[in-house]
Coordinates of C-alpha atoms in Angstrom, one line a residue:
M792 CA -17.6 7.9 -66.9
E793 CA -14.2 9.3 -66.0
R794 CA -12.6 7.5 -63.1
V795 CA -12.6 9.4 -59.8
N796 CA -9.2 10.1 -58.3
V797 CA -10.0 9.7 -54.6
Q798 CA -6.4 10.4 -53.4
L799 CA -6.4 13.7 -55.3
I800 CA -9.7 14.7 -53.9
E801 CA -8.7 13.8 -50.4
K802 CA -5.5 15.9 -50.6
K803 CA -7.5 18.8 -51.9
W804 CA -9.9 18.9 -49.0
H805 CA -7.3 18.1 -46.4
K806 CA -5.4 21.2 -47.6
I807 CA -8.6 23.3 -47.4
F808 CA -9.3 22.1 -43.8
E809 CA -5.8 23.2 -42.8
T810 CA -5.8 26.5 -44.7
K811 CA -9.2 27.6 -43.3
K812 CA -8.4 26.2 -39.8
L813 CA -11.7 24.5 -39.9
F814 CA -11.1 22.6 -36.7
H815 CA -9.6 25.3 -34.7
S816 CA -11.5 26.5 -31.6
K817 CA -14.1 29.3 -31.9
N818 CA -16.0 31.6 -29.6
S819 CA -19.1 29.5 -28.6
P820 CA -20.0 27.0 -25.8
K821 CA -17.0 24.8 -25.2
F822 CA -16.6 21.0 -25.7
Y823 CA -13.3 19.2 -24.9
C824 CA -13.0 16.0 -26.8
L825 CA -9.9 14.0 -26.0
E826 CA -8.6 10.6 -27.0
M827 CA -5.8 9.0 -25.0
F828 CA -2.7 10.1 -26.8
P829 CA -0.7 7.4 -28.6
Y830 CA 2.8 6.0 -28.1
P831 CA 4.6 6.7 -31.4
S832 CA 5.5 3.1 -32.2
G833 CA 5.9 3.5 -35.9
K834 CA 2.6 3.0 -37.7
I835 CA -1.0 3.3 -36.7
H836 CA -3.0 0.1 -36.4
M837 CA -6.8 -0.6 -36.4
G838 CA -7.0 0.1 -32.6
H839 CA -5.8 3.6 -33.3
V840 CA -8.3 4.0 -36.2
R841 CA -11.1 2.8 -34.0
N842 CA -10.2 5.0 -31.1
Y843 CA -9.7 8.2 -33.0
T844 CA -12.7 7.6 -35.3
I845 CA -14.9 7.5 -32.2
G846 CA -13.5 10.8 -31.0
D847 CA -13.8 12.2 -34.5
V848 CA -17.5 11.4 -34.7
I849 CA -18.2 13.0 -31.4
A850 CA -16.1 16.1 -32.1
R851 CA -17.7 16.6 -35.6
Y852 CA -21.2 16.3 -34.1
K853 CA -20.4 19.0 -31.5
Y854 CA -18.9 21.2 -34.3
L855 CA -22.2 20.9 -36.2
K856 CA -24.1 21.7 -33.0
G857 CA -22.2 25.0 -32.8
F858 CA -19.8 24.2 -29.9
N859 CA -16.3 25.6 -29.5
V860 CA -14.5 22.2 -29.7
L861 CA -11.0 21.4 -28.5
H862 CA -9.9 18.2 -30.2
P863 CA -6.1 18.0 -29.9
M864 CA -3.5 15.3 -30.6
G865 CA -0.2 14.6 -29.0
W866 CA 2.4 11.9 -28.4
D867 CA 3.3 9.9 -25.3
S868 CA 6.8 9.7 -26.7
F869 CA 9.2 8.8 -23.8
G870 CA 9.6 5.2 -22.8
L871 CA 11.7 2.1 -22.8
P872 CA 10.5 0.7 -26.2
A873 CA 12.2 3.6 -28.0
E874 CA 15.4 3.0 -26.1
N875 CA 15.3 -0.7 -26.9
A876 CA 14.5 0.0 -30.6
A877 CA 17.3 2.5 -30.8
R878 CA 19.7 0.0 -29.3
E879 CA 18.7 -2.7 -31.7
N880 CA 18.7 -0.5 -34.8
N881 CA 21.8 1.6 -33.9
L882 CA 19.7 4.8 -33.8
H883 CA 19.3 7.6 -31.3
P884 CA 15.9 7.3 -29.4
K885 CA 15.1 10.8 -30.4
E886 CA 15.6 10.1 -34.1
W887 CA 13.6 6.9 -33.8
T888 CA 10.8 8.6 -32.0
N889 CA 10.5 11.7 -34.2
K890 CA 10.6 9.5 -37.3
N891 CA 7.7 7.5 -36.0
I892 CA 5.8 10.6 -35.0
S893 CA 6.1 12.0 -38.5
E894 CA 4.9 8.8 -40.1
M895 CA 1.9 8.3 -37.7
K896 CA 1.0 12.0 -38.1
R897 CA 1.0 11.6 -41.9
Q898 CA -1.3 8.5 -41.6
L899 CA -3.7 10.2 -39.2
K900 CA -4.0 13.2 -41.5
M901 CA -4.8 10.9 -44.4
L902 CA -7.8 9.8 -42.4
G903 CA -9.1 13.3 -42.4
L904 CA -9.8 13.4 -38.7
S905 CA -11.1 16.7 -37.2
I906 CA -7.9 17.3 -35.2
D907 CA -6.5 20.8 -34.4
W908 CA -2.9 20.0 -35.1
G909 CA -2.0 23.5 -33.9
Q910 CA -2.3 22.2 -30.3
E911 CA 0.1 19.3 -30.9
I912 CA 2.4 18.3 -28.0
S913 CA 5.0 15.6 -27.5
T914 CA 6.2 14.5 -24.0
C915 CA 9.8 14.1 -25.1
D916 CA 10.0 17.8 -26.3
E917 CA 12.2 19.9 -24.0
E918 CA 9.4 22.5 -23.7
Y919 CA 7.1 19.8 -22.2
Y920 CA 9.4 18.1 -19.8
K921 CA 10.8 21.4 -18.6
H922 CA 7.4 22.1 -17.1
Q923 CA 7.2 18.6 -15.8
Q924 CA 10.5 19.2 -13.9
E925 CA 9.0 22.5 -12.6
L926 CA 6.0 20.5 -11.2
F927 CA 8.4 18.0 -9.7
I928 CA 10.3 20.8 -7.8
D929 CA 7.0 22.4 -6.6
F930 CA 5.7 19.0 -5.3
Y931 CA 9.1 18.2 -3.7
N932 CA 9.2 21.6 -1.9
Q933 CA 5.8 20.9 -0.4
G934 CA 6.7 17.4 0.9
L935 CA 4.6 15.6 -1.7
I936 CA 7.6 13.7 -3.1
S937 CA 10.2 11.9 -1.1
R938 CA 13.0 9.4 -1.5
K939 CA 12.9 6.1 0.3
E940 CA 14.3 2.6 0.2
S941 CA 11.8 -0.1 -0.5
Y942 CA 11.3 -3.3 -2.4
V943 CA 10.3 -2.9 -6.0
N944 CA 9.4 -5.1 -9.0
W945 CA 12.6 -5.6 -10.9
D946 CA 12.5 -6.7 -14.5
P947 CA 15.8 -8.5 -15.2
V948 CA 15.4 -8.1 -19.0
E949 CA 14.6 -4.4 -19.0
N950 CA 16.9 -3.8 -16.1
S951 CA 14.3 -1.4 -14.7
V952 CA 11.6 -1.0 -12.0
L953 CA 8.0 -1.8 -12.9
A954 CA 4.9 -0.5 -11.2
N955 CA 2.6 -3.2 -9.7
E956 CA 0.2 -2.6 -12.5
Q957 CA 2.9 -3.3 -15.1
V958 CA 3.4 -6.9 -13.7
I959 CA 1.0 -9.4 -15.3
D960 CA 0.9 -13.0 -14.0
G961 CA 4.2 -12.3 -12.2
K962 CA 5.9 -11.2 -15.4
G963 CA 7.0 -7.9 -17.0
W964 CA 4.2 -6.5 -19.2
R965 CA 6.5 -6.0 -22.1
S966 CA 9.5 -8.4 -21.6
G967 CA 7.5 -11.3 -20.3
A968 CA 10.4 -12.0 -17.9
I969 CA 9.7 -13.3 -14.4
V970 CA 9.8 -10.2 -12.1
Q971 CA 12.0 -10.2 -9.0
R972 CA 11.9 -8.3 -5.8
K973 CA 14.7 -5.9 -5.4
K974 CA 15.5 -3.3 -2.7
L975 CA 16.2 0.2 -4.1
S976 CA 16.3 3.7 -3.0
Q977 CA 13.9 5.6 -5.3
W978 CA 11.8 8.7 -5.7
V979 CA 8.1 8.3 -4.8
F980 CA 5.0 10.4 -5.1
N981 CA 3.3 10.3 -1.8
I982 CA 0.0 9.2 -3.2
T983 CA -1.0 7.4 0.0
K984 CA -1.5 10.8 1.7
F985 CA -4.5 11.1 -0.6
S986 CA -5.9 7.7 -0.1
N987 CA -9.1 8.9 1.5
E988 CA -9.6 11.8 -0.9
L989 CA -9.1 9.5 -4.0
L990 CA -11.6 7.0 -2.5
D991 CA -14.2 9.5 -1.3
N992 CA -14.2 11.6 -4.5
L993 CA -15.2 8.7 -6.6
V994 CA -18.8 9.5 -5.8
N995 CA -18.4 12.8 -7.6
L996 CA -17.5 11.1 -10.8
T997 CA -21.1 10.8 -11.9
E998 CA -20.3 10.3 -15.6
W999 CA -17.7 7.6 -15.1
P1000 CA -18.6 4.0 -15.8
D1001 CA -19.4 2.2 -12.6
K1002 CA -17.0 -0.7 -13.4
V1003 CA -14.1 1.8 -13.7
K1004 CA -15.0 3.4 -10.3
L1005 CA -15.2 0.0 -8.8
M1006 CA -11.8 -1.0 -10.2
Q1007 CA -10.3 2.1 -8.6
Q1008 CA -12.1 1.5 -5.3
N1009 CA -10.7 -2.0 -5.1
W1010 CA -7.2 -0.8 -6.0
I1011 CA -7.2 1.8 -3.3
G1012 CA -8.5 -1.0 -1.0
K1013 CA -9.6 0.6 2.2
S1014 CA -9.6 -2.0 5.0
I1015 CA -11.0 -1.5 8.5
G1016 CA -9.3 -3.8 11.0
C1017 CA -7.1 -3.6 14.0
E1018 CA -3.6 -4.0 15.3
I1019 CA -2.9 -6.6 18.0
D1020 CA 0.2 -6.8 20.1
F1021 CA 1.5 -10.4 20.6
K1022 CA 4.1 -10.8 23.3
I1023 CA 7.1 -12.9 22.3
S1024 CA 7.3 -15.7 24.8
N1025 CA 10.0 -15.3 27.5
H1026 CA 11.0 -11.9 26.0
K1027 CA 10.1 -8.3 26.5
E1028 CA 9.5 -7.6 22.8
K1029 CA 6.2 -7.6 21.1
I1030 CA 5.0 -8.2 17.5
K1031 CA 2.4 -5.9 16.2
V1032 CA 0.0 -7.7 13.8
F1033 CA -2.6 -6.1 11.5
T1034 CA -5.7 -8.0 10.8
T1035 CA -9.1 -7.4 9.2
R1036 CA -10.5 -10.5 10.9
P1037 CA -9.9 -10.1 14.7
D1038 CA -13.0 -12.2 15.2
T1039 CA -10.9 -15.3 14.3
I1040 CA -8.3 -14.7 17.0
F1041 CA -9.2 -17.9 18.8
G1042 CA -8.3 -19.8 15.7
A1043 CA -4.8 -18.4 15.5
S1044 CA -2.2 -21.2 15.3
F1045 CA 0.9 -19.3 14.0
I1046 CA 2.3 -15.9 13.3
A1047 CA 4.0 -15.1 10.0
I1048 CA 6.4 -12.2 9.5
S1049 CA 8.2 -10.7 6.6
V1050 CA 11.8 -11.7 6.0
D1051 CA 12.6 -7.9 6.5
H1052 CA 10.8 -7.8 9.9
P1053 CA 13.1 -6.4 12.6
L1054 CA 12.9 -9.8 14.4
C1055 CA 14.7 -11.4 11.4
K1056 CA 17.8 -9.4 12.1
N1057 CA 18.5 -12.1 14.7
F1058 CA 19.0 -14.6 11.9
E1059 CA 21.4 -12.6 9.7
N1060 CA 24.2 -15.1 10.3
D1061 CA 22.0 -18.1 9.8
K1062 CA 22.8 -19.7 6.4
N1063 CA 19.4 -21.4 6.1
F1064 CA 17.6 -18.2 6.7
Q1065 CA 19.7 -16.4 4.1
I1066 CA 19.0 -19.1 1.6
F1067 CA 15.3 -18.7 2.4
R1068 CA 15.4 -14.9 2.2
E1069 CA 17.1 -15.0 -1.3
K1070 CA 14.4 -17.4 -2.5
C1071 CA 11.7 -14.9 -1.2
L1072 CA 13.3 -12.1 -3.2
K1073 CA 12.6 -14.0 -6.5
V1074 CA 8.9 -13.5 -5.9
G1075 CA 7.5 -10.1 -7.1
T1076 CA 5.9 -7.5 -4.9
T1077 CA 2.4 -7.8 -6.4
E1078 CA -0.4 -9.5 -4.5
E1079 CA -1.0 -11.6 -7.6
A1080 CA 2.6 -12.9 -7.6
I1081 CA 2.5 -13.6 -3.9
A1082 CA -0.8 -15.4 -4.1
N1083 CA 0.3 -17.6 -6.9
A1084 CA 3.7 -18.5 -5.3
E1085 CA 3.9 -21.7 -3.2
K1086 CA 3.6 -20.8 0.4
E1087 CA 6.9 -21.3 2.2
G1088 CA 8.2 -20.5 5.6
F1089 CA 11.3 -20.5 7.9
K1090 CA 10.6 -21.6 11.4
T1091 CA 12.2 -19.2 13.9
K1092 CA 13.2 -20.1 17.4
Y1093 CA 10.5 -17.8 18.8
F1094 CA 7.0 -18.3 20.0
A1095 CA 4.3 -15.8 20.8
D1096 CA 1.8 -15.8 23.7
H1097 CA -1.8 -16.1 22.6
P1098 CA -3.5 -13.0 24.1
F1099 CA -6.6 -15.0 25.3
L1100 CA -5.5 -18.6 25.6
N1101 CA -2.9 -20.2 27.8
K1102 CA -0.7 -21.4 24.9
Q1103 CA 2.2 -20.4 22.7
I1104 CA 2.1 -20.3 18.9
P1105 CA 5.1 -20.5 16.6
I1106 CA 6.6 -17.6 14.7
Y1107 CA 7.6 -18.2 11.0
A1108 CA 9.2 -15.9 8.5
A1109 CA 7.0 -16.4 5.4
N1110 CA 7.3 -15.6 1.7
F1111 CA 3.7 -14.2 1.5
V1112 CA 4.2 -11.4 4.0
L1113 CA 5.7 -8.1 2.9
M1114 CA 7.1 -5.5 5.2
D1115 CA 5.3 -2.6 3.5
Y1116 CA 1.9 -4.2 3.8
G1117 CA 0.3 -3.6 7.2
T1118 CA 2.9 -4.2 9.9
G1119 CA 4.9 -6.9 8.2
A1120 CA 3.3 -9.5 10.4
I1121 CA 0.0 -11.5 10.4
F1122 CA -1.6 -14.1 12.6
G1123 CA -2.6 -17.2 10.7
C1124 CA -6.1 -18.7 11.1
P1125 CA -5.9 -21.7 8.8
A1126 CA -9.6 -22.7 9.2
H1127 CA -10.8 -19.5 7.6
D1128 CA -8.2 -18.2 5.3
Q1129 CA -7.0 -20.4 2.3
R1130 CA -3.5 -19.0 2.3
D1131 CA -3.1 -19.8 6.0
N1132 CA -4.7 -23.2 5.4
D1133 CA -2.1 -24.1 2.7
F1134 CA 0.7 -23.0 5.0
A1135 CA -0.7 -24.9 8.0
R1136 CA -1.1 -28.1 6.1
K1137 CA 2.5 -27.8 4.7
Y1138 CA 4.0 -27.3 8.2
D1139 CA 1.6 -29.5 10.1
L1140 CA 0.1 -26.6 12.2
D1141 CA -3.2 -26.7 14.1
I1142 CA -6.4 -25.9 12.1
I1143 CA -9.0 -24.7 14.5
E1144 CA -12.6 -24.0 13.4
V1145 CA -14.0 -20.9 15.0
I1146 CA -16.8 -20.0 12.6
S1147 CA -19.6 -22.6 12.0
S1148 CA -20.7 -23.4 8.5
K1149 CA -24.3 -24.5 7.7
D1150 CA -23.1 -27.2 5.4
S1151 CA -20.6 -29.9 6.2
H1152 CA -17.1 -28.5 5.4
N1153 CA -13.7 -30.2 5.8
I1154 CA -11.6 -27.3 7.0
T1155 CA -8.5 -29.5 7.0
K1156 CA -8.5 -29.3 3.2
K1157 CA -10.3 -26.0 2.4
A1158 CA -10.8 -22.9 4.5
Y1159 CA -14.3 -21.8 5.2
T1160 CA -14.7 -18.0 4.5
G1161 CA -18.4 -17.6 4.6
P1162 CA -20.7 -16.2 7.3
G1163 CA -21.7 -18.1 10.5
K1164 CA -21.8 -18.1 14.3
L1165 CA -18.6 -18.1 16.3
I1166 CA -17.6 -21.3 18.0
N1167 CA -14.6 -22.5 20.1
S1168 CA -14.1 -18.8 20.9
D1169 CA -14.9 -18.4 24.6
F1170 CA -16.7 -15.1 25.1
L1171 CA -17.4 -14.7 21.4
N1172 CA -19.4 -17.9 21.0
N1173 CA -22.7 -17.6 19.2
L1174 CA -22.0 -14.1 17.9
S1175 CA -22.2 -13.3 14.2
V1176 CA -18.9 -12.3 12.5
E1177 CA -19.7 -8.6 12.6
E1178 CA -20.8 -8.8 16.3
A1179 CA -17.6 -10.7 17.1
K1180 CA -15.4 -8.1 15.4
S1181 CA -17.0 -5.3 17.4
K1182 CA -16.8 -7.1 20.7
I1183 CA -13.2 -8.3 20.3
L1184 CA -12.0 -4.8 19.3
N1185 CA -13.6 -3.3 22.5
I1186 CA -11.9 -6.0 24.6
L1187 CA -8.5 -5.5 22.9
E1188 CA -8.6 -1.8 23.5
A1189 CA -9.8 -2.2 27.1
K1190 CA -6.8 -4.6 27.7
N1191 CA -4.5 -2.1 25.9
I1192 CA -3.2 -4.8 23.6
G1193 CA -5.0 -3.6 20.4
K1194 CA -6.6 -0.8 18.6
K1195 CA -8.8 0.0 15.6
K1196 CA -6.7 0.6 12.4
I1197 CA -7.5 1.6 8.9
S1198 CA -5.3 0.3 6.2
F1199 CA -5.1 0.9 2.4
R1200 CA -4.0 -1.4 -0.3
L1201 CA -2.7 1.6 -2.3
K1202 CA 1.1 2.2 -2.0
D1203 CA 3.2 5.2 -2.8
W1204 CA 4.0 5.6 -6.4
G1205 CA 7.6 4.9 -7.2
I1206 CA 8.6 6.9 -10.2
S1207 CA 12.4 6.2 -10.5
R1208 CA 13.3 4.4 -13.7
Q1209 CA 16.9 3.3 -14.6
R1210 CA 16.8 4.3 -18.2
Y1211 CA 17.8 7.0 -20.6
W1212 CA 14.7 7.9 -22.6
G1213 CA 12.6 9.6 -20.0
C1214 CA 12.2 13.0 -18.2
P1215 CA 15.3 13.7 -16.1
I1216 CA 14.6 14.1 -12.4
P1217 CA 15.8 17.6 -11.4
I1218 CA 17.8 16.6 -8.3
I1219 CA 21.5 17.1 -7.4
Y1220 CA 23.4 15.2 -4.7
L1221 CA 26.1 17.6 -3.3
E1222 CA 29.4 16.3 -2.0
N1223 CA 28.5 17.5 1.5
G1224 CA 25.6 15.0 1.6
E1225 CA 22.9 17.6 0.9
I1226 CA 20.1 16.9 -1.6
I1227 CA 18.9 19.9 -3.6
T1228 CA 16.6 20.6 -6.5
V1229 CA 17.9 22.2 -9.7
D1230 CA 17.3 25.9 -9.8
K1231 CA 14.3 26.6 -12.0
N1232 CA 16.2 29.1 -14.0
E1233 CA 18.5 26.2 -15.2
L1234 CA 15.6 24.1 -16.5
P1235 CA 15.2 22.1 -18.4
V1236 CA 17.7 19.5 -17.3
K1237 CA 18.3 18.1 -20.8
L1238 CA 19.2 14.6 -21.8
P1239 CA 22.7 14.3 -23.2
E1240 CA 22.7 13.6 -27.0
D1241 CA 25.9 11.5 -26.9
I1242 CA 24.6 8.5 -25.2
D1243 CA 26.0 4.9 -25.3
L1244 CA 23.1 2.4 -25.1
K1245 CA 25.3 -0.6 -25.7
K1246 CA 26.6 -0.8 -22.1
T1247 CA 24.7 -2.6 -19.5
G1248 CA 23.1 -0.7 -16.6
N1249 CA 21.7 2.8 -16.4
P1250 CA 22.9 4.8 -19.5
L1251 CA 22.8 8.1 -17.7
A1252 CA 24.8 6.7 -14.8
N1253 CA 27.4 5.4 -17.3
H1254 CA 27.7 8.8 -19.1
P1255 CA 31.3 10.1 -18.4
T1256 CA 30.4 13.8 -17.9
W1257 CA 26.6 14.5 -17.8
K1258 CA 26.0 13.7 -14.2
N1259 CA 28.9 15.8 -12.9
V1260 CA 27.9 19.4 -11.9
I1261 CA 29.0 22.4 -9.8
D1262 CA 26.3 24.0 -7.8
K1263 CA 26.4 27.7 -8.7
K1264 CA 25.3 28.9 -5.2
T1265 CA 27.6 26.8 -3.0
K1266 CA 30.3 26.1 -5.6
L1267 CA 30.2 22.5 -4.3
K1268 CA 30.6 19.5 -6.6
G1269 CA 27.5 17.4 -7.2
I1270 CA 26.1 14.4 -9.0
R1271 CA 22.8 14.6 -10.9
E1272 CA 20.1 12.1 -10.3
T1273 CA 20.6 9.5 -13.1
D1274 CA 17.1 7.9 -12.9
T1275 CA 14.4 9.3 -15.1
M1276 CA 10.7 9.6 -14.4
D1277 CA 8.1 6.9 -15.0
T1278 CA 6.3 7.7 -18.2
F1279 CA 3.0 7.6 -16.4
V1280 CA 4.1 11.0 -14.9
D1281 CA 4.1 12.4 -18.5
S1282 CA 0.5 11.3 -19.1
S1283 CA -0.8 12.4 -15.7
W1284 CA -1.2 16.1 -16.7
Y1285 CA -1.0 16.2 -20.5
F1286 CA -4.8 17.0 -20.7
L1287 CA -4.0 20.3 -18.9
R1288 CA -1.1 21.1 -21.2
F1289 CA -3.5 20.8 -24.2
C1290 CA -5.5 23.7 -22.9
S1291 CA -2.5 26.1 -23.5
P1292 CA 0.3 24.1 -25.3
K1293 CA 2.2 27.2 -26.4
N1294 CA 2.4 28.7 -22.9
K1295 CA 6.1 29.0 -22.0
K1296 CA 6.0 30.6 -18.6
T1297 CA 4.1 27.9 -16.7
P1298 CA 3.0 24.3 -17.3
F1299 CA -0.5 25.5 -18.2
D1300 CA -2.4 28.8 -18.2
L1301 CA -4.9 28.7 -15.4
N1302 CA -7.6 30.7 -17.2
S1303 CA -7.4 28.3 -20.2
V1304 CA -7.6 25.3 -17.9
N1305 CA -10.6 26.8 -16.1
Y1306 CA -12.3 27.4 -19.4
W1307 CA -11.6 24.0 -21.1
M1308 CA -11.7 21.6 -18.2
P1309 CA -13.2 19.2 -17.5
V1310 CA -12.7 17.0 -20.4
D1311 CA -16.2 16.4 -21.7
Q1312 CA -15.5 13.2 -23.5
Y1313 CA -12.5 11.0 -23.0
V1314 CA -12.0 8.1 -25.4
G1315 CA -9.8 5.2 -24.4
G1316 CA -9.6 1.6 -23.2
V1317 CA -10.6 0.3 -19.8
E1318 CA -7.1 -1.1 -19.4
H1319 CA -6.1 2.4 -18.2
A1320 CA -8.8 2.5 -15.5
I1321 CA -6.3 2.1 -12.7
L1322 CA -2.9 3.3 -13.6
H1323 CA -3.4 6.3 -15.8
L1324 CA -6.7 7.5 -14.5
L1325 CA -5.9 7.1 -10.8
Y1326 CA -2.6 8.9 -11.3
S1327 CA -4.3 11.7 -13.2
R1328 CA -6.8 12.2 -10.4
F1329 CA -3.9 12.2 -7.9
F1330 CA -2.1 14.9 -10.0
I1331 CA -5.2 17.1 -9.7
N1332 CA -5.0 16.9 -5.9
L1333 CA -1.3 17.8 -6.0
L1334 CA -1.9 20.8 -8.3
S1335 CA -4.7 22.0 -6.1
L1336 CA -2.1 22.3 -3.3
S1337 CA 0.8 23.5 -5.3
F1338 CA -1.0 26.2 -7.2
S1339 CA -3.4 27.2 -4.4
I1340 CA -6.4 26.3 -6.6
S1341 CA -9.4 24.4 -5.5
S1342 CA -10.2 21.1 -7.1
G1343 CA -13.5 22.7 -8.0
L1344 CA -11.8 25.1 -10.3
I1345 CA -10.2 22.3 -12.3
H1346 CA -13.3 20.2 -11.8
L1347 CA -12.0 17.1 -10.1
P1348 CA -14.5 14.8 -11.9
F1349 CA -12.9 15.7 -15.1
L1350 CA -13.1 12.5 -17.2
S1351 CA -15.9 10.9 -19.0
L1352 CA -14.5 7.6 -20.2
Y1353 CA -15.7 5.7 -23.3
V1354 CA -15.2 2.0 -22.6
S1355 CA -15.9 -0.7 -25.2

């Protein structure tokens, strides 16, 4: 028997597939099958094969059932790895990226996947990031984007900001370097304005895996508590404290404040405080990093009056309290919070039990965090924890020293990145101090081709001419924003672009979006459950406002996630 030439046969049928446009969409009931698009790292690996084979099986099944299937492919092609690889190999990031795309596309075609390559997109293409810049301008004009100074996770190796989700065990997710806390002025998407919507709308995602919805719910982190005013002893000032456990107020033995709390301005000339503050900045901003760090404090000269007891409690600056969490101040109840317990034992502070445990429990070594009846708490004695919370809140409000407060763990999304290979932010700083957006007629703001990646620092800020502009309207000199956007912005709306990838006038054609959305099957890993999928839901909310369309038209519950 003559030997079969498999490679020749495969090439023959691949060519037939492309010539006959077998996998292009048709006029029949729609089905949108989407895999999370890959980063063009160079060659596909078995994870890619597995991911895209799953999508291929589903798409082919729907083709055979007579559906009009959209099964596209694209490239999440901006990002620091390309910049680092270009620096190491003396190549331009665009050259390195496009070379990788060509190779990975060749390999994927060899697999014979049922992909409509006519819908291909790449986030580093000017036609893609032009529309992303348009979206930025629309969001900015509606007050959905702002610039603010805040502490960020700083990767000292990548010399760039990391999102909380990109910090793992206190280290950068790619570099492995210990992340530091650094104060920067950066652009943020005001995602916290949508905290309630993002939480409440989880119930509409009926086809999402429960564990994914739970992960998002925990990340949004809605907490119902109260704010309590503690008067600083022998002073007129007060410290406002947020707590979710007002029932433990009688066990309070200290107050801890952030090193950035207004009260700490009184110690700006204290060398010991400055040393302590610098040490705090070496701890990242993530809850994980703070929880794992050894609890340390700086004892101030101040005390606070306990609101119900005739005693004063010391005020410490502490490394586990951040200014942008709650009010930047907490009261410590060491008997019933392990973090407070560790701190109290280190600084020899009182540990007062106020919730009884059924079993014998040594609170001087380990905090008791379970249920029980209130003890050593005056008018709260013998109440359950929930009963005590309700009663103390009523009393605090009656005495006008506290009020109910809802807090969220979710923080605004900082998108500024100090790197070259990303979407330029379309902002200009004029010489008169005014901040303006680039005129849409001048988009895209393109990246300069002649970039020097060998210098330290932000490559765009180091460029000799690119950042210098003249505003055509005012004729004033200006400086372009030299930070680029977080690449998670690129992946927060790409599924909409796939619906009309050739559309040049707008980021997407609304009629096409209303036809193809929601995505009927999304294939990807659960590691994207928080970052990518939460930001994608957030973008739907922004687009609903910016384009005067209802979330129902785009179908807010738009993702069905395959999770292994």
